[in-house]
Amino acid sequence: VQQQYTMFPYPLLQGGGLNGSRGFAHYNSLQLKFAHTSHGLHAEGNFTWSKSLSFVTTAVEDGQGVDATGSISNTDLYNNRLNQNYDNSDQPLNFNFIAVYQSPFGEGGTHALSNKWARELAGGWEVSGVLTMHDGVPLFFTAGSGQIPSRVNRLPGVPIVLPSSFRRGTGGYRYNGTTKVRLPCGVIVTPGNLTSLKYNLCAFQSPTVTTPNGTILADEYWYGNYPNTFGDIRGPGLTNVDLTLRRK
């Protein structure tokens, strides 16, 4: 019997299958909306503070890139709650605002000008703007060799974000691809050209085992203590402004 089989939840069922419904999804949010129209100005905005957790996977949603965080390969049959991940579409903070202003000096406007040519020149104009702001989506992590359900080991108490002194190279410039950086735990990395550092590699560590003669080796078969996505490790957010000026 291979040693790895003895580490599985059901070592005597190798080669067989296990079917069951263990998926779940939770979405909770606070949603606010406001709208106001007055004297040719219409303003409207909405804000959402949300959290989306799930362990689901289907061909439809994965094919469309919607909440594609579940995977049969990373199921933990011991503790189903550890299968829970932040959805790949989870964006805690979302804010959208639009404003449209129509010139009141044209025909039918609240301040229509008496002069025909002045009405034609100053009327019919519309200016609008759209502001969109939202957080980034979680990054997806998997562990390397020897990890059974592909989850990671995260060390408690170790900050996930590096101190500001590690973010950039000499003079505050981005790294040049050759500079070696010693992280707080002693690990040495070489950031790529024109990149900066943000997240702390020292917050993750694979477990080790000590042999009878005292040698420390990497554990070949282990379960991670964290899911594949984290609420505090995300891609960049977005702030976008669109402005439009037109005449009817």
XYZ file of N, CA and C in Angstrom:
744
model
N 0.843 -1.174 0.000
C 0.000 0.000 0.000
C 0.889 1.238 0.000
N 0.652 2.140 -0.926
C 1.434 3.363 -0.960
C 1.182 4.193 0.294
N 2.230 4.859 0.752
C 2.133 5.614 2.003
C 1.074 6.719 1.922
N 0.940 7.335 0.733
C -0.013 8.432 0.618
C -1.446 7.974 0.880
N -1.756 6.709 0.554
C -3.120 6.223 0.769
C -3.481 6.171 2.254
N -2.482 5.950 3.087
C -2.757 5.903 4.526
C -3.106 7.273 5.098
N -2.830 8.338 4.334
C -3.123 9.692 4.785
C -4.488 10.178 4.317
N -5.136 9.407 3.457
C -6.435 9.817 2.932
C -7.533 9.532 3.950
N -8.670 10.241 3.839
C -9.763 10.026 4.794
C -10.269 8.587 4.829
N -10.316 7.916 3.645
C -10.820 6.540 3.568
C -9.792 5.689 2.821
N -8.727 5.285 3.510
C -7.603 4.612 2.829
C -7.972 3.282 2.182
N -9.052 2.645 2.636
C -9.413 1.341 2.079
C -10.332 1.450 0.874
N -10.663 2.661 0.465
C -11.584 2.845 -0.656
C -10.886 3.376 -1.902
N -9.590 3.181 -2.001
C -8.882 3.660 -3.174
C -9.335 2.900 -4.415
N -9.531 3.662 -5.479
C -10.006 3.062 -6.721
C -11.517 3.119 -6.850
N -12.205 3.456 -5.771
C -13.656 3.566 -5.812
C -14.081 5.011 -5.972
N -15.331 5.281 -5.723
C -15.865 6.626 -5.860
C -16.802 6.956 -4.720
N -17.008 8.248 -4.505
C -17.914 8.705 -3.460
C -18.720 9.866 -4.014
N -20.021 9.663 -4.103
C -20.900 10.704 -4.617
C -21.734 11.274 -3.477
N -21.949 12.561 -3.534
C -22.767 13.188 -2.514
C -22.925 14.663 -2.784
N -23.930 15.250 -2.177
C -24.169 16.676 -2.334
C -23.606 17.401 -1.128
N -22.453 18.059 -1.310
C -21.785 18.733 -0.208
C -21.548 20.216 -0.503
N -22.023 20.685 -1.632
C -21.815 22.071 -2.003
C -22.711 23.030 -1.238
N -22.293 24.276 -1.136
C -23.098 25.296 -0.465
C -22.609 26.665 -0.930
N -23.444 27.660 -0.761
C -23.092 29.024 -1.143
C -23.796 29.999 -0.208
N -23.078 31.054 0.183
C -23.636 32.076 1.071
C -23.295 33.452 0.503
N -24.311 34.288 0.370
C -24.097 35.671 -0.056
C -24.865 36.588 0.882
N -24.160 37.510 1.517
C -24.782 38.469 2.411
C -24.319 39.870 2.011
N -25.247 40.831 2.074
C -24.868 42.170 1.634
C -25.733 43.236 2.293
N -25.177 44.427 2.352
C -25.896 45.643 2.703
C -25.941 46.493 1.443
N -27.139 46.844 0.990
C -27.288 47.589 -0.255
C -28.016 48.910 0.002
N -27.427 49.988 -0.483
C -27.997 51.321 -0.342
C -28.132 51.965 -1.720
N -29.204 52.732 -1.903
C -29.430 53.398 -3.180
C -30.070 54.755 -2.934
N -29.676 55.748 -3.739
C -30.320 57.055 -3.659
C -30.470 57.617 -5.069
N -31.464 58.464 -5.247
C -31.707 59.111 -6.536
C -32.385 60.449 -6.288
N -32.037 61.441 -7.102
C -32.630 62.769 -6.944
C -32.633 63.473 -8.296
N -33.741 64.131 -8.601
C -33.876 64.900 -9.837
C -34.386 66.294 -9.499
N -33.698 67.312 -10.017
C -34.107 68.679 -9.733
C -33.481 69.631 -10.733
N -34.309 70.485 -11.359
C -33.838 71.553 -12.234
C -32.880 71.053 -13.315
N -33.270 69.978 -13.969
C -32.464 69.462 -15.067
C -31.323 68.560 -14.657
N -31.120 68.362 -13.365
C -30.044 67.498 -12.884
C -30.631 66.217 -12.302
N -30.120 65.085 -12.771
C -30.508 63.793 -12.199
C -29.253 63.122 -11.674
N -29.264 62.748 -10.410
C -28.140 62.054 -9.778
C -28.643 60.759 -9.147
N -27.868 59.713 -9.304
C -28.263 58.408 -8.778
C -27.010 57.622 -8.403
N -27.061 56.941 -7.279
C -25.926 56.150 -6.838
C -26.360 54.924 -6.066
N -25.491 53.947 -6.013
C -25.762 52.749 -5.226
C -24.465 52.237 -4.624
N -24.588 51.652 -3.453
C -23.441 51.134 -2.715
C -23.779 49.741 -2.196
N -22.837 48.821 -2.339
C -23.019 47.454 -1.853
C -21.807 47.037 -1.034
N -22.084 46.560 0.160
C -21.061 45.958 1.029
C -21.451 44.506 1.181
N -20.633 43.597 0.660
C -21.068 42.210 0.560
C -19.939 41.234 0.868
N -20.356 39.991 1.019
C -19.414 38.887 1.219
C -20.028 37.640 0.579
N -19.250 36.986 -0.258
C -19.755 35.820 -0.987
C -18.813 34.641 -0.768
N -19.311 33.606 -0.126
C -18.547 32.397 0.169
C -19.263 31.203 -0.433
N -18.493 30.248 -0.935
C -19.159 29.080 -1.526
C -18.189 27.920 -1.688
N -18.780 26.775 -1.894
C -18.054 25.590 -2.362
C -18.967 24.929 -3.380
N -18.909 25.438 -4.582
C -19.759 24.947 -5.658
C -18.933 24.873 -6.929
N -19.291 23.960 -7.798
C -18.642 23.865 -9.092
C -19.586 23.189 -10.073
N -19.832 23.843 -11.180
C -20.644 23.267 -12.253
C -19.996 23.625 -13.574
N -20.284 22.834 -14.592
C -19.716 23.093 -15.916
C -20.172 24.432 -16.469
N -21.405 24.813 -16.132
C -21.953 26.065 -16.660
C -21.236 27.262 -16.061
N -21.170 27.312 -14.722
C -20.574 28.490 -14.098
C -19.071 28.547 -14.327
N -18.385 27.405 -14.288
C -16.949 27.423 -14.507
C -16.628 27.826 -15.937
N -17.443 27.368 -16.890
C -17.223 27.715 -18.291
C -17.439 29.186 -18.562
N -18.298 29.821 -17.775
C -18.564 31.238 -17.956
C -17.703 32.105 -17.042
N -16.891 31.486 -16.216
C -16.045 32.249 -15.308
C -16.795 32.856 -14.142
N -17.925 32.296 -13.764
C -18.736 32.830 -12.670
C -18.538 31.966 -11.425
N -17.998 32.555 -10.363
C -17.782 31.840 -9.104
C -17.046 30.515 -9.308
N -16.084 30.517 -10.188
C -15.404 29.263 -10.514
C -14.336 28.943 -9.481
N -14.761 28.796 -8.220
C -13.796 28.551 -7.155
C -13.826 27.114 -6.655
N -14.868 26.395 -6.932
C -14.958 25.029 -6.445
C -14.160 24.087 -7.320
N -13.698 23.029 -6.754
C -12.975 22.023 -7.519
C -13.059 20.703 -6.780
N -13.393 19.650 -7.506
C -13.511 18.343 -6.875
C -12.177 17.898 -6.283
N -11.072 18.351 -6.866
C -9.765 17.888 -6.414
C -9.380 18.438 -5.046
N -10.011 19.521 -4.577
C -9.585 20.073 -3.296
C -10.620 19.866 -2.204
N -11.364 18.794 -2.284
C -12.370 18.489 -1.267
C -11.727 17.889 -0.020
N -12.096 18.420 1.126
C -11.677 17.863 2.406
C -12.880 17.144 3.004
N -12.839 15.835 3.041
C -13.964 15.060 3.545
C -14.008 15.045 5.069
N -12.932 15.442 5.714
C -12.924 15.508 7.174
C -13.722 16.713 7.677
N -13.503 17.846 7.051
C -14.134 19.093 7.494
C -14.643 19.839 6.273
N -15.922 19.705 5.988
C -16.470 20.294 4.777
C -16.394 21.816 4.803
N -16.382 22.413 5.997
C -16.325 23.872 6.070
C -14.998 24.409 5.555
N -13.946 23.623 5.625
C -12.661 24.056 5.083
C -12.668 24.110 3.563
N -13.694 23.530 2.945
C -13.815 23.630 1.493
C -14.366 24.990 1.061
N -14.818 25.764 2.019
C -15.427 27.053 1.703
C -14.366 28.054 1.256
N -14.651 28.730 0.156
C -13.751 29.732 -0.390
C -14.485 31.043 -0.618
N -13.716 32.132 -0.642
C -14.258 33.365 -1.188
C -14.466 33.153 -2.684
N -15.631 33.537 -3.175
C -15.873 33.395 -4.607
C -14.887 34.239 -5.400
N -14.562 33.756 -6.591
C -13.691 34.533 -7.463
C -14.332 35.840 -7.909
N -15.636 35.956 -7.738
C -16.335 37.190 -8.098
C -16.609 38.074 -6.885
N -16.098 37.684 -5.713
C -16.377 38.442 -4.489
C -15.676 39.795 -4.515
N -16.455 40.865 -4.412
C -15.939 42.228 -4.344
C -16.671 42.931 -3.204
N -16.075 43.021 -2.019
C -16.787 43.503 -0.833
C -17.402 44.888 -0.989
N -16.662 45.819 -1.573
C -17.145 47.195 -1.670
C -17.357 47.570 -3.131
N -18.588 47.979 -3.439
C -18.939 48.431 -4.778
C -19.696 49.746 -4.684
N -19.278 50.729 -5.464
C -19.974 52.011 -5.485
C -20.101 52.483 -6.919
N -21.312 52.881 -7.304
C -21.576 53.396 -8.647
C -22.367 54.693 -8.515
N -21.986 55.689 -9.313
C -22.670 56.990 -9.261
C -22.793 57.534 -10.673
N -23.984 58.027 -11.017
C -24.197 58.659 -12.306
C -24.855 60.018 -12.085
N -24.545 60.961 -12.950
C -25.159 62.283 -12.900
C -25.369 62.769 -14.325
N -26.539 63.307 -14.594
C -26.879 63.829 -15.919
C -27.466 65.225 -15.737
N -26.906 66.192 -16.458
C -27.421 67.561 -16.379
C -27.786 68.041 -17.776
N -29.014 68.511 -17.926
C -29.502 69.021 -19.208
C -29.599 70.541 -19.141
N -29.160 71.201 -20.179
C -29.191 72.656 -20.218
C -30.626 73.168 -20.096
N -30.884 74.102 -19.189
C -32.245 74.618 -19.008
C -32.570 75.819 -19.893
N -31.634 76.178 -20.805
C -31.802 77.417 -21.557
C -32.447 77.219 -22.924
N -32.663 75.950 -23.319
C -33.245 75.682 -24.625
C -34.756 75.684 -24.606
N -35.342 75.329 -25.742
C -36.790 75.287 -25.891
C -37.394 74.328 -24.865
N -38.380 74.825 -24.086
C -39.039 74.005 -23.083
C -38.279 73.886 -21.786
N -37.100 74.529 -21.673
C -36.324 74.453 -20.451
C -36.871 75.364 -19.366
N -36.484 75.134 -18.142
C -36.976 75.947 -17.017
C -36.475 77.379 -17.085
N -35.380 77.612 -17.777
C -34.838 78.957 -17.941
C -34.617 79.251 -19.423
N -35.615 78.892 -20.228
C -35.503 79.091 -21.672
C -35.263 80.559 -22.009
N -34.285 80.805 -22.869
C -33.954 82.169 -23.260
C -35.001 82.716 -24.222
N -35.220 84.004 -24.146
C -36.250 84.629 -24.988
C -35.805 84.761 -26.431
N -34.507 84.905 -26.646
C -33.987 85.058 -28.002
C -33.884 83.690 -28.689
N -34.445 83.590 -29.876
C -34.475 82.319 -30.599
C -33.072 81.786 -30.838
N -32.178 82.653 -31.336
C -30.826 82.192 -31.658
C -30.055 81.797 -30.397
N -30.302 82.526 -29.316
C -29.651 82.173 -28.047
C -30.151 80.828 -27.537
N -31.462 80.575 -27.711
C -32.009 79.275 -27.292
C -31.383 78.143 -28.092
N -31.233 78.360 -29.412
C -30.649 77.324 -30.261
C -29.203 77.041 -29.880
N -28.494 78.106 -29.524
C -27.074 77.938 -29.201
C -26.849 77.325 -27.824
N -27.637 77.765 -26.840
C -27.404 77.307 -25.460
C -28.248 76.098 -25.079
N -29.271 75.782 -25.850
C -30.141 74.659 -25.509
C -29.711 73.349 -26.134
N -30.286 72.263 -25.623
C -30.029 70.931 -26.187
C -28.769 70.255 -25.695
N -27.984 70.911 -24.843
C -26.740 70.327 -24.345
C -27.011 69.415 -23.140
N -26.224 68.381 -23.062
C -26.333 67.442 -21.945
C -24.949 66.970 -21.554
N -24.633 67.061 -20.282
C -23.361 66.564 -19.769
C -23.653 65.486 -18.724
N -22.915 64.417 -18.772
C -23.154 63.297 -17.854
C -21.836 62.682 -17.428
N -21.877 62.000 -16.305
C -20.691 61.329 -15.795
C -21.053 60.048 -15.067
N -20.154 59.087 -15.119
C -20.342 57.804 -14.443
C -19.077 57.501 -13.644
N -19.233 57.258 -12.361
C -18.130 56.890 -11.482
C -18.346 55.467 -10.993
N -17.343 54.631 -11.195
C -17.402 53.236 -10.752
C -16.194 52.944 -9.870
N -16.445 52.403 -8.683
C -15.371 52.035 -7.759
C -15.692 50.673 -7.147
N -14.742 49.755 -7.164
C -14.962 48.469 -6.500
C -13.639 47.817 -6.141
N -13.702 46.935 -5.153
C -12.528 46.180 -4.717
C -12.130 45.153 -5.763
N -10.902 44.650 -5.617
C -10.453 43.577 -6.482
C -10.993 42.229 -6.012
N -10.909 41.239 -6.886
C -11.381 39.896 -6.560
C -10.254 39.106 -5.895
N -10.580 38.071 -5.113
C -9.537 37.297 -4.433
C -8.624 36.565 -5.418
N -7.369 36.441 -5.021
C -6.430 35.623 -5.786
C -6.572 34.171 -5.345
N -6.378 33.250 -6.282
C -6.560 31.826 -6.010
C -5.201 31.169 -5.793
N -5.041 30.477 -4.656
C -3.771 29.853 -4.300
C -3.920 28.332 -4.259
N -2.894 27.646 -4.695
C -2.809 26.191 -4.519
C -1.416 25.860 -3.996
N -1.320 24.758 -3.257
C -0.038 24.352 -2.686
C 0.729 23.478 -3.672
N 1.971 23.240 -3.336
C 2.836 22.489 -4.231
C 2.861 20.999 -3.933
N 4.010 20.393 -4.147
C 4.179 18.950 -4.055
C 3.841 18.439 -2.655
N 3.125 17.313 -2.612
C 2.817 16.641 -1.365
C 1.525 17.075 -0.721
N 0.923 18.150 -1.197
C -0.303 18.657 -0.589
C -1.493 17.877 -1.149
N -2.283 17.267 -0.271
C -3.333 16.352 -0.720
C -4.528 17.075 -1.329
N -5.203 18.003 -0.607
C -6.355 18.654 -1.220
C -6.033 20.002 -1.873
N -4.753 20.326 -2.085
C -4.269 21.517 -2.795
C -4.493 22.821 -2.033
N -4.802 22.738 -0.734
C -4.903 23.964 0.056
C -3.525 24.380 0.555
N -3.454 25.577 1.144
C -2.171 26.110 1.597
C -2.100 26.117 3.113
N -0.897 26.257 3.629
C -0.650 26.392 5.068
C -0.290 27.844 5.344
N -1.136 28.525 6.099
C -0.871 29.926 6.433
C -0.525 30.025 7.911
N 0.550 30.735 8.221
C 1.042 30.828 9.582
C 0.263 31.893 10.358
N -0.329 31.537 11.472
C -1.077 32.524 12.260
C -0.162 33.581 12.851
N -0.644 34.809 12.867
C 0.107 35.895 13.470
C 1.133 36.559 12.576
N 1.366 36.017 11.390
C 2.335 36.622 10.471
C 1.601 37.572 9.530
N 1.972 38.847 9.489
C 1.267 39.809 8.620
C 1.323 39.380 7.160
N 0.208 39.512 6.476
C 0.157 39.112 5.067
C 0.710 40.207 4.163
N 0.723 41.450 4.650
C 1.245 42.566 3.858
C 2.621 42.943 4.373
N 3.570 43.100 3.473
C 4.934 43.452 3.849
C 5.018 44.895 4.353
N 5.967 45.185 5.232
C 6.196 46.577 5.635
C 6.546 47.435 4.420
N 6.285 48.716 4.516
C 6.492 49.607 3.374
C 7.938 49.619 2.885
N 8.898 49.334 3.762
C 10.306 49.377 3.370
C 10.664 48.276 2.365
N 9.803 47.253 2.248
C 10.073 46.172 1.300
C 9.364 46.380 -0.034
N 8.460 47.325 -0.109
C 7.606 47.450 -1.287
C 8.388 47.751 -2.564
N 9.350 48.690 -2.458
C 10.093 49.128 -3.631
C 11.587 49.139 -3.349
N 12.355 49.324 -4.417
C 13.799 49.291 -4.300
C 14.388 50.616 -3.851
N 15.665 50.795 -4.116
C 16.396 51.995 -3.713
C 15.786 53.236 -4.352
N 15.609 54.259 -3.529
C 15.075 55.510 -4.043
C 13.581 55.499 -4.286
N 12.913 54.427 -3.882
C 11.473 54.346 -4.083
C 11.063 53.889 -5.464
N 12.023 53.431 -6.275
C 11.714 52.972 -7.616
C 11.334 51.490 -7.602
N 10.668 51.061 -8.641
C 10.341 49.645 -8.767
C 11.628 48.831 -8.926
N 11.524 47.544 -8.566
C 12.702 46.677 -8.659
C 13.094 46.473 -10.127
N 14.386 46.186 -10.342
C 14.920 46.109 -11.707
C 15.106 44.688 -12.216
N 14.693 43.694 -11.451
C 14.808 42.311 -11.917
C 16.090 41.614 -11.485
N 17.017 42.335 -10.877
C 18.281 41.725 -10.426
C 18.506 41.905 -8.926
N 17.765 42.786 -8.300
C 17.951 43.059 -6.872
C 17.400 41.923 -6.022
N 18.191 41.436 -5.109
C 17.754 40.393 -4.184
C 17.230 41.045 -2.905
N 16.112 40.538 -2.425
C 15.466 41.108 -1.248
C 15.320 40.020 -0.186
N 15.783 40.296 1.007
C 15.644 39.366 2.110
C 14.378 39.724 2.896
N 13.406 38.838 2.887
C 12.144 39.069 3.565
C 12.315 38.943 5.084
N 11.335 39.380 5.874
C 11.486 39.350 7.342
C 11.819 37.976 7.912
N 11.397 36.899 7.248
C 11.678 35.558 7.760
C 13.007 35.006 7.259
N 13.744 35.776 6.458
C 15.036 35.334 5.962
C 15.025 34.795 4.551
N 13.865 34.549 3.974
C 13.775 34.071 2.600
C 14.236 35.167 1.650
N 15.036 34.796 0.652
C 15.556 35.749 -0.319
C 14.809 35.583 -1.639
N 14.278 36.661 -2.161
C 13.553 36.634 -3.434
C 14.157 37.682 -4.357
N 13.925 37.490 -5.661
C 14.366 38.456 -6.662
C 13.144 38.929 -7.437
N 12.567 40.066 -7.072
C 11.380 40.553 -7.787
C 11.682 40.812 -9.254
N 10.681 40.615 -10.092
C 10.848 40.839 -11.514
C 11.065 42.303 -11.853
N 11.475 42.550 -13.084
C 11.747 43.908 -13.535
C 10.478 44.758 -13.524
N 10.609 45.977 -13.011
C 9.516 46.956 -12.956
C 8.347 46.468 -12.102
N 8.639 45.702 -11.071
C 7.599 45.225 -10.158
C 7.855 45.770 -8.759
N 6.853 45.661 -7.927
C 6.978 46.019 -6.516
C 6.412 44.872 -5.692
N 6.755 44.829 -4.419
C 6.294 43.778 -3.532
C 5.146 44.288 -2.669
N 4.211 43.402 -2.374
C 3.113 43.763 -1.484
C 2.852 42.672 -0.459
N 2.603 41.446 -0.916
C 2.226 40.375 -0.003
C 3.443 39.621 0.517
N 3.305 39.091 1.719
C 4.410 38.505 2.458
C 4.466 36.988 2.251
N 5.476 36.538 1.542
C 5.666 35.110 1.327
C 5.878 34.370 2.638
N 6.389 35.059 3.649
C 6.672 34.437 4.939
C 5.407 34.004 5.674
N 4.246 34.459 5.221
C 2.991 34.076 5.868
C 2.562 32.664 5.500
N 3.284 32.032 4.580
C 2.945 30.679 4.144
C 4.149 29.765 4.335
N 3.884 28.563 4.792
C 4.974 27.609 4.975
C 4.419 26.193 4.963
N 5.048 25.351 4.192
C 4.660 23.936 4.174
C 5.177 23.262 5.438
N 4.448 22.294 5.971
C 4.898 21.622 7.197
C 6.111 20.735 6.957
N 6.822 20.455 8.015
C 7.999 19.587 7.949
C 7.851 18.436 8.941
N 8.675 17.421 8.756
C 8.720 16.284 9.678
C 10.177 16.056 10.088
N 10.364 15.551 11.271
C 11.706 15.257 11.781
C 11.905 13.751 11.813
N 12.924 13.288 11.143
C 13.215 11.863 11.085
C 13.840 11.393 12.394
N 13.911 10.096 12.624
C 14.503 9.575 13.866
C 15.927 10.047 14.122
N 16.682 10.332 13.047
C 18.066 10.787 13.260
C 18.174 12.301 13.393
N 16.998 13.002 13.458
C 17.006 14.446 13.670
C 16.974 15.284 12.411
N 16.971 14.661 11.248
C 16.929 15.415 10.003
C 15.521 15.979 9.774
N 15.456 17.217 9.373
C 14.180 17.868 9.086
C 13.915 17.826 7.587
N 12.790 17.248 7.220
C 12.436 17.100 5.812
C 11.057 17.708 5.561
N 10.810 18.055 4.320
C 9.491 18.537 3.931
C 8.486 17.394 4.027
N 7.333 17.664 4.622
C 6.278 16.652 4.728
C 5.746 16.349 3.326
N 5.654 15.075 2.990
C 5.233 14.699 1.646
C 3.716 14.638 1.498
N 2.997 14.405 2.583
C 1.540 14.273 2.511
C 0.913 15.077 3.638
N 0.239 16.151 3.276
C -0.321 17.017 4.311
C -1.564 17.731 3.796
N -2.376 18.179 4.761
C -3.566 18.973 4.485
C -3.275 20.425 4.841
N -3.718 21.352 4.021
C -3.542 22.757 4.350
C -4.523 23.193 5.427
N -4.215 24.308 6.096
C -5.093 24.798 7.152
C -5.945 25.980 6.709
N -5.836 26.390 5.425
C -6.614 27.503 4.898
C -7.195 27.129 3.541
N -8.277 27.781 3.139
C -8.845 27.528 1.803
C -7.961 28.136 0.716
N -8.445 28.105 -0.515
C -7.644 28.563 -1.648
C -7.733 30.062 -1.903
N -8.706 30.730 -1.302
C -8.841 32.171 -1.477
C -8.925 32.850 -0.121
N -8.493 34.110 -0.065
C -8.449 34.867 1.182
C -9.100 36.224 0.968
N -9.769 36.702 1.992
C -10.383 38.013 1.892
C -9.380 39.151 1.900
N -8.166 38.900 2.416
C -7.169 39.964 2.505
C -6.066 39.843 1.464
N -6.227 38.961 0.488
C -5.272 38.855 -0.619
C -6.073 38.954 -1.916
N -6.032 40.121 -2.520
C -6.872 40.387 -3.685
C -6.073 41.058 -4.796
N -6.616 40.945 -5.988
C -6.062 41.679 -7.106
C -6.405 43.157 -6.990
N -5.918 43.969 -7.923
C -6.179 45.412 -7.839
C -7.650 45.741 -8.017
N -8.105 46.747 -7.297
C -9.463 47.237 -7.469
C -9.559 48.147 -8.689
N -10.702 48.781 -8.840
C -10.936 49.624 -10.014
C -11.609 50.925 -9.607
N -11.108 52.014 -10.120
C -11.772 53.313 -10.045
C -11.800 53.884 -11.450
N -12.990 54.106 -11.973
C -13.124 54.528 -13.359
C -14.140 55.670 -13.457
N -13.797 56.680 -14.252
C -14.682 57.830 -14.470
C -14.895 58.011 -15.972
N -16.152 58.082 -16.377
C -16.512 58.359 -17.766
C -17.296 59.670 -17.817
N -16.915 60.568 -18.718
C -17.601 61.833 -18.907
C -18.101 61.945 -20.337
N -19.279 62.477 -20.509
C -19.880 62.612 -21.840
C -20.492 63.998 -22.003
N -20.230 64.607 -23.136
C -20.856 65.877 -23.503
C -21.482 65.703 -24.868
N -22.765 65.935 -24.953
C -23.447 65.760 -26.233
C -24.545 66.799 -26.398
N -24.982 66.898 -27.639
C -26.074 67.810 -27.933
C -27.135 67.074 -28.722
N -28.364 67.190 -28.298
C -29.456 66.503 -28.971
C -29.776 67.168 -30.296
